[in-house]
Amino acid sequence: MPVPFETLIPYGIIIAMFGVSGAGMSKIRNWQNGGKRQRRGIDQWDRVLMDRDRRLTGDLRGQANNPVAPAGYELNNPWRLEKRIS
Amino acid sequence: MASRKPVFNQQVLYDTTPLPDSIPKVKELGTTSAPLMSAAYFIGARCKDYNDDFMQCKTQNPGKGEFECLKEGRRVTRCARSVINDINTHCLDQFRAHWECLDNNNHQLWQCRQKEWSLNKCVFEKLGLEKTVPGQPKDEVPVQFRRNQTFAHAGIPITQFPYLTPNQRAEQVENLRLRNPKKADRIDQWDEERRQKKAAEAAVEAKA
């Protein structure tokens, strides 16, 4: 006797749930990264470079290929200060 | 790169004092990480001497490199800026395609080989800069010319071949000869046939 279609409905629901959440997460990550795939396995070098990108373009994933930096670039690298302990 | 010292920063300070006038003013490079990665080997091809100077100065002045090596640093910036300018004027489309592909692929060069080959072709023809990856073993195809990148997102179609400058072609044929010493004359014959075929095609194109 063939398998009734009602028995496959739960599997369909499970697959749909996984699919929707996976697709939704992928879309959210895409939107967060400006339409590109997320960067993974970032080390300190990549973090420093991405911070430099942010200083150059305003966005952590923004890219530009100008030979010369925009006007405020030389002055927008801040000193990070701690409060004195003693 | 060493990881940074742990710092609890509660506030930031922007120091807007400009450099003294005795230091010549050189505008910094405005290229972000992906185009810089894409153009890196070409910057290395043109600016090797200045870069080596700067690195030597930094090594010889441990701790004071930022102050003692300003002149070398200015030279490095100017040279890199010239390379970026040239690539922008001559090869902008291929350059942009390559670094957009890199940015989408976690800045991994091996995911974007096709676009890299067309960029290499354009840059060599217009600017004469070659990309060389040092430390490639002679008994294998170098990584930048492999048509089969195992873990890449997209495979390379059968019709796409890497671009090799004349020097690189000669080097690869030499490596083939080293790998297969018994087939040396067959390799020479194949190389000669390829060259003649290319010349015939070029003659046909020139006539037409």
Coordinates of C-alpha atoms in Angstrom, one line a residue:
Chain A
M1 CA 0.0 0.0 0.0
P2 CA 1.5 3.4 -0.9
V3 CA 2.5 6.0 1.7
P4 CA -0.4 8.4 2.4
F5 CA 0.5 12.1 1.8
E6 CA -0.6 13.0 5.3
T7 CA 2.4 11.3 6.8
L8 CA 4.8 13.5 4.9
I9 CA 3.2 16.7 6.1
P10 CA 5.3 16.8 9.4
Y11 CA 8.5 16.3 7.4
G12 CA 7.4 19.1 5.1
I13 CA 6.8 21.4 8.2
I14 CA 10.2 20.6 9.6
I15 CA 12.0 21.2 6.4
A16 CA 10.0 24.5 5.9
M17 CA 10.9 25.7 9.4
F18 CA 14.6 25.0 8.9
G19 CA 14.6 26.4 5.4
V20 CA 12.8 29.6 6.5
S21 CA 15.1 30.3 9.5
G22 CA 18.2 29.5 7.4
A23 CA 17.1 31.7 4.6
G24 CA 16.1 34.5 7.0
M25 CA 19.5 34.3 8.8
S26 CA 21.3 34.4 5.5
K27 CA 19.3 37.5 4.4
I28 CA 19.9 39.2 7.7
R29 CA 23.6 38.6 7.5
N30 CA 23.6 39.8 3.9
W31 CA 21.8 43.0 4.8
Q32 CA 24.2 43.6 7.8
N33 CA 27.2 43.3 5.5
G34 CA 26.0 45.6 2.8
G35 CA 24.9 43.0 0.2
K36 CA 28.1 40.9 0.6
R37 CA 28.9 37.6 2.3
Q38 CA 30.0 37.9 5.9
R39 CA 33.7 37.9 6.7
R40 CA 34.7 34.9 8.7
G41 CA 37.8 33.8 10.5
I42 CA 38.8 37.4 11.1
D43 CA 42.1 37.9 13.0
Q44 CA 43.6 41.0 14.5
W45 CA 45.2 42.1 11.2
D46 CA 41.8 41.9 9.5
R47 CA 40.2 43.8 12.4
V48 CA 42.7 46.6 12.1
L49 CA 42.2 46.8 8.3
M50 CA 38.4 46.8 8.7
D51 CA 38.7 49.6 11.2
R52 CA 40.9 51.5 8.6
D53 CA 38.1 50.9 6.0
R54 CA 35.7 52.4 8.4
R55 CA 37.9 55.4 8.9
L56 CA 38.2 55.8 5.1
T57 CA 34.6 55.2 4.0
G58 CA 32.4 55.3 7.1
D59 CA 31.3 51.7 6.8
L60 CA 33.0 48.6 8.2
R61 CA 32.6 46.8 4.9
G62 CA 32.8 49.8 2.7
Q63 CA 35.5 49.8 -0.1
A64 CA 37.0 52.5 -2.2
N65 CA 39.9 52.5 -4.6
N66 CA 41.0 56.2 -4.5
P67 CA 44.7 56.7 -4.5
V68 CA 44.4 59.6 -2.0
A69 CA 42.6 59.5 1.3
P70 CA 39.7 61.8 2.0
A71 CA 40.3 65.0 4.0
G72 CA 39.8 64.0 7.6
Y73 CA 41.6 60.7 7.4
E74 CA 44.9 61.7 8.9
L75 CA 43.2 63.0 12.1
N76 CA 40.5 60.5 12.7
N77 CA 42.5 57.7 14.4
P78 CA 41.7 58.2 18.1
W79 CA 43.9 57.6 21.1
R80 CA 42.0 55.1 23.4
L81 CA 42.1 56.4 26.9
E82 CA 41.5 54.6 30.3
K83 CA 40.5 56.3 33.5
R84 CA 43.3 56.5 36.0
I85 CA 43.2 53.9 38.7
S86 CA 45.5 55.5 41.2
Chain B
M1 CA 50.5 39.8 13.8
A2 CA 50.7 39.9 17.6
S3 CA 47.4 40.6 19.4
R4 CA 47.0 44.0 20.9
K5 CA 47.5 44.7 24.6
P6 CA 44.2 44.6 26.5
V7 CA 42.9 48.1 27.0
F8 CA 39.7 49.2 28.7
N9 CA 39.0 52.4 26.9
Q10 CA 36.2 54.5 28.3
Q11 CA 36.8 57.4 26.0
V12 CA 38.7 58.4 22.9
L13 CA 40.8 61.4 22.2
Y14 CA 41.1 62.9 18.7
D15 CA 44.4 64.8 18.5
T16 CA 44.0 67.4 15.8
T17 CA 47.5 68.9 16.1
P18 CA 49.0 68.7 12.6
L19 CA 52.5 67.5 11.9
P20 CA 55.3 70.2 12.0
D21 CA 56.1 72.0 8.8
S22 CA 59.6 70.5 8.7
I23 CA 58.1 67.1 7.7
P24 CA 57.0 67.1 4.0
K25 CA 53.3 66.5 3.6
V26 CA 52.3 63.4 1.7
K27 CA 48.7 62.4 1.5
E28 CA 47.9 58.9 2.7
L29 CA 46.7 56.1 0.5
G30 CA 42.9 56.1 0.2
T31 CA 42.6 52.4 -0.9
T32 CA 40.7 50.2 1.4
S33 CA 41.5 46.5 2.2
A34 CA 40.0 44.7 -0.8
P35 CA 41.5 46.9 -3.6
L36 CA 44.7 46.9 -1.7
M37 CA 44.8 43.1 -1.5
S38 CA 44.0 43.0 -5.2
A39 CA 46.8 45.4 -6.2
A40 CA 49.2 44.1 -3.6
Y41 CA 51.4 42.0 -5.9
F42 CA 51.6 44.8 -8.4
I43 CA 52.6 47.3 -5.7
G44 CA 55.2 44.8 -4.7
A45 CA 56.5 44.4 -8.3
R46 CA 57.0 48.1 -8.7
C47 CA 57.9 49.2 -5.1
K48 CA 60.0 46.3 -3.9
D49 CA 63.1 48.5 -3.3
Y50 CA 61.3 51.2 -1.3
N51 CA 59.4 48.6 0.7
D52 CA 62.6 46.7 1.5
D53 CA 64.2 50.0 2.5
F54 CA 61.4 50.7 4.9
M55 CA 61.3 47.2 6.4
Q56 CA 65.1 47.4 6.9
C57 CA 64.8 50.8 8.6
K58 CA 62.1 49.5 10.9
T59 CA 64.1 46.4 11.8
Q60 CA 67.3 48.4 12.5
N61 CA 65.4 50.9 14.7
P62 CA 63.4 48.7 17.1
G63 CA 61.1 50.8 19.2
K64 CA 61.8 54.1 17.4
G65 CA 60.8 53.0 13.9
E66 CA 57.9 55.4 13.7
F67 CA 60.1 58.4 14.1
E68 CA 63.3 57.4 12.3
C69 CA 61.6 55.9 9.2
L70 CA 59.3 58.7 8.2
K71 CA 61.3 59.4 5.0
E72 CA 61.2 55.7 3.8
G73 CA 57.5 55.6 4.7
R74 CA 56.8 58.6 2.5
R75 CA 58.6 56.9 -0.4
V76 CA 56.5 53.8 0.1
T77 CA 53.3 55.8 0.1
R78 CA 54.2 57.7 -3.0
C79 CA 55.1 54.6 -4.9
A80 CA 52.0 52.7 -3.9
R81 CA 49.9 55.8 -4.8
S82 CA 51.5 55.8 -8.3
V83 CA 50.6 52.1 -8.8
I84 CA 47.0 52.6 -7.8
N85 CA 46.8 55.7 -10.0
D86 CA 48.0 53.7 -13.0
I87 CA 45.8 50.7 -12.4
N88 CA 42.8 53.1 -12.0
T89 CA 43.5 54.8 -15.3
H90 CA 44.2 51.7 -17.4
C91 CA 42.5 48.7 -15.9
L92 CA 39.6 50.0 -13.8
D93 CA 37.0 47.5 -14.9
Q94 CA 39.0 44.4 -14.3
F95 CA 40.4 45.9 -11.0
R96 CA 36.9 46.6 -9.7
A97 CA 35.6 43.2 -10.7
H98 CA 38.4 41.5 -8.9
W99 CA 38.2 43.4 -5.7
E100 CA 34.4 43.1 -5.6
C101 CA 34.8 39.4 -6.0
L102 CA 37.4 39.3 -3.2
D103 CA 35.2 41.4 -0.9
N104 CA 32.4 38.9 -1.4
N105 CA 34.7 35.9 -0.7
N106 CA 36.3 36.7 2.6
H107 CA 39.4 38.2 0.9
Q108 CA 40.6 34.8 -0.2
L109 CA 42.5 35.1 -3.4
W110 CA 42.0 31.5 -4.5
Q111 CA 38.2 32.1 -4.8
C112 CA 38.6 34.7 -7.5
R113 CA 41.2 33.3 -9.9
Q114 CA 39.4 34.0 -13.2
K115 CA 39.0 37.7 -12.5
E116 CA 42.6 37.8 -11.3
W117 CA 43.8 36.3 -14.6
S118 CA 42.0 39.0 -16.6
L119 CA 43.4 41.7 -14.3
N120 CA 46.9 40.2 -14.6
K121 CA 46.6 40.3 -18.4
C122 CA 45.4 43.9 -18.5
V123 CA 48.1 45.1 -16.0
F124 CA 50.9 43.3 -17.9
E125 CA 49.8 44.7 -21.2
K126 CA 49.3 48.2 -20.1
L127 CA 51.7 48.6 -17.3
G128 CA 54.2 45.8 -17.6
L129 CA 53.8 44.7 -14.0
E130 CA 53.9 40.9 -13.2
K131 CA 52.5 39.1 -10.2
T132 CA 55.1 36.7 -8.8
V133 CA 54.3 34.5 -5.8
P134 CA 57.6 33.6 -4.2
G135 CA 58.2 30.2 -2.7
Q136 CA 56.3 28.1 -5.2
P137 CA 57.7 24.6 -5.5
K138 CA 59.0 23.6 -9.0
D139 CA 57.4 20.2 -9.0
E140 CA 53.8 21.4 -9.0
V141 CA 51.7 23.9 -10.9
P142 CA 52.0 27.2 -9.0
V143 CA 48.8 28.1 -7.0
Q144 CA 48.0 31.1 -9.0
F145 CA 47.8 29.2 -12.2
R146 CA 45.9 26.1 -11.0
R147 CA 42.5 25.6 -12.7
N148 CA 41.2 23.4 -10.0
Q149 CA 40.8 25.2 -6.7
T150 CA 39.3 22.5 -4.5
F151 CA 37.3 24.5 -1.9
A152 CA 36.3 27.5 -4.0
H153 CA 32.6 28.4 -4.2
A154 CA 32.5 28.4 -8.0
G155 CA 34.5 26.2 -10.3
I156 CA 36.4 27.5 -13.3
P157 CA 34.9 26.7 -16.7
I158 CA 36.7 24.5 -19.0
T159 CA 37.3 27.3 -21.5
Q160 CA 39.1 29.6 -19.1
F161 CA 42.9 29.4 -18.9
P162 CA 45.3 31.3 -16.8
Y163 CA 47.1 34.2 -18.2
L164 CA 50.9 33.8 -18.3
T165 CA 53.4 36.5 -19.2
P166 CA 56.2 35.4 -21.6
N167 CA 58.6 35.1 -18.6
Q168 CA 56.1 33.0 -16.6
R169 CA 55.4 30.8 -19.7
A170 CA 59.1 30.2 -20.2
E171 CA 59.5 29.4 -16.5
Q172 CA 56.6 26.9 -16.5
V173 CA 57.8 25.2 -19.6
E174 CA 61.2 24.9 -17.9
N175 CA 59.5 23.4 -14.9
L176 CA 57.7 20.9 -17.1
R177 CA 61.0 19.9 -18.5
L178 CA 62.5 19.4 -15.1
R179 CA 59.5 17.3 -13.9
N180 CA 59.6 15.1 -17.0
P181 CA 63.2 14.8 -18.2
K182 CA 62.4 11.9 -20.4
K183 CA 59.8 13.8 -22.3
A184 CA 61.9 16.9 -22.8
D185 CA 61.9 16.8 -26.6
R186 CA 58.1 16.2 -26.7
I187 CA 57.7 19.2 -24.5
D188 CA 59.9 21.4 -26.8
Q189 CA 57.9 20.2 -29.8
W190 CA 54.6 21.0 -28.1
D191 CA 55.8 24.4 -27.1
E192 CA 57.0 25.1 -30.7
E193 CA 53.7 23.9 -32.1
R194 CA 51.8 26.2 -29.8
R195 CA 53.9 29.1 -30.7
Q196 CA 53.5 28.5 -34.4
K197 CA 49.7 28.1 -34.0
K198 CA 49.5 31.4 -32.1
A199 CA 51.6 33.1 -34.8
A200 CA 49.4 31.7 -37.6
E201 CA 46.2 32.9 -35.8
A202 CA 47.8 36.4 -35.3
A203 CA 48.7 36.5 -39.0
V204 CA 45.1 35.6 -40.0
E205 CA 43.7 38.2 -37.7
A206 CA 46.1 40.8 -39.0
K207 CA 45.0 40.1 -42.6
A208 CA 41.3 40.2 -41.7

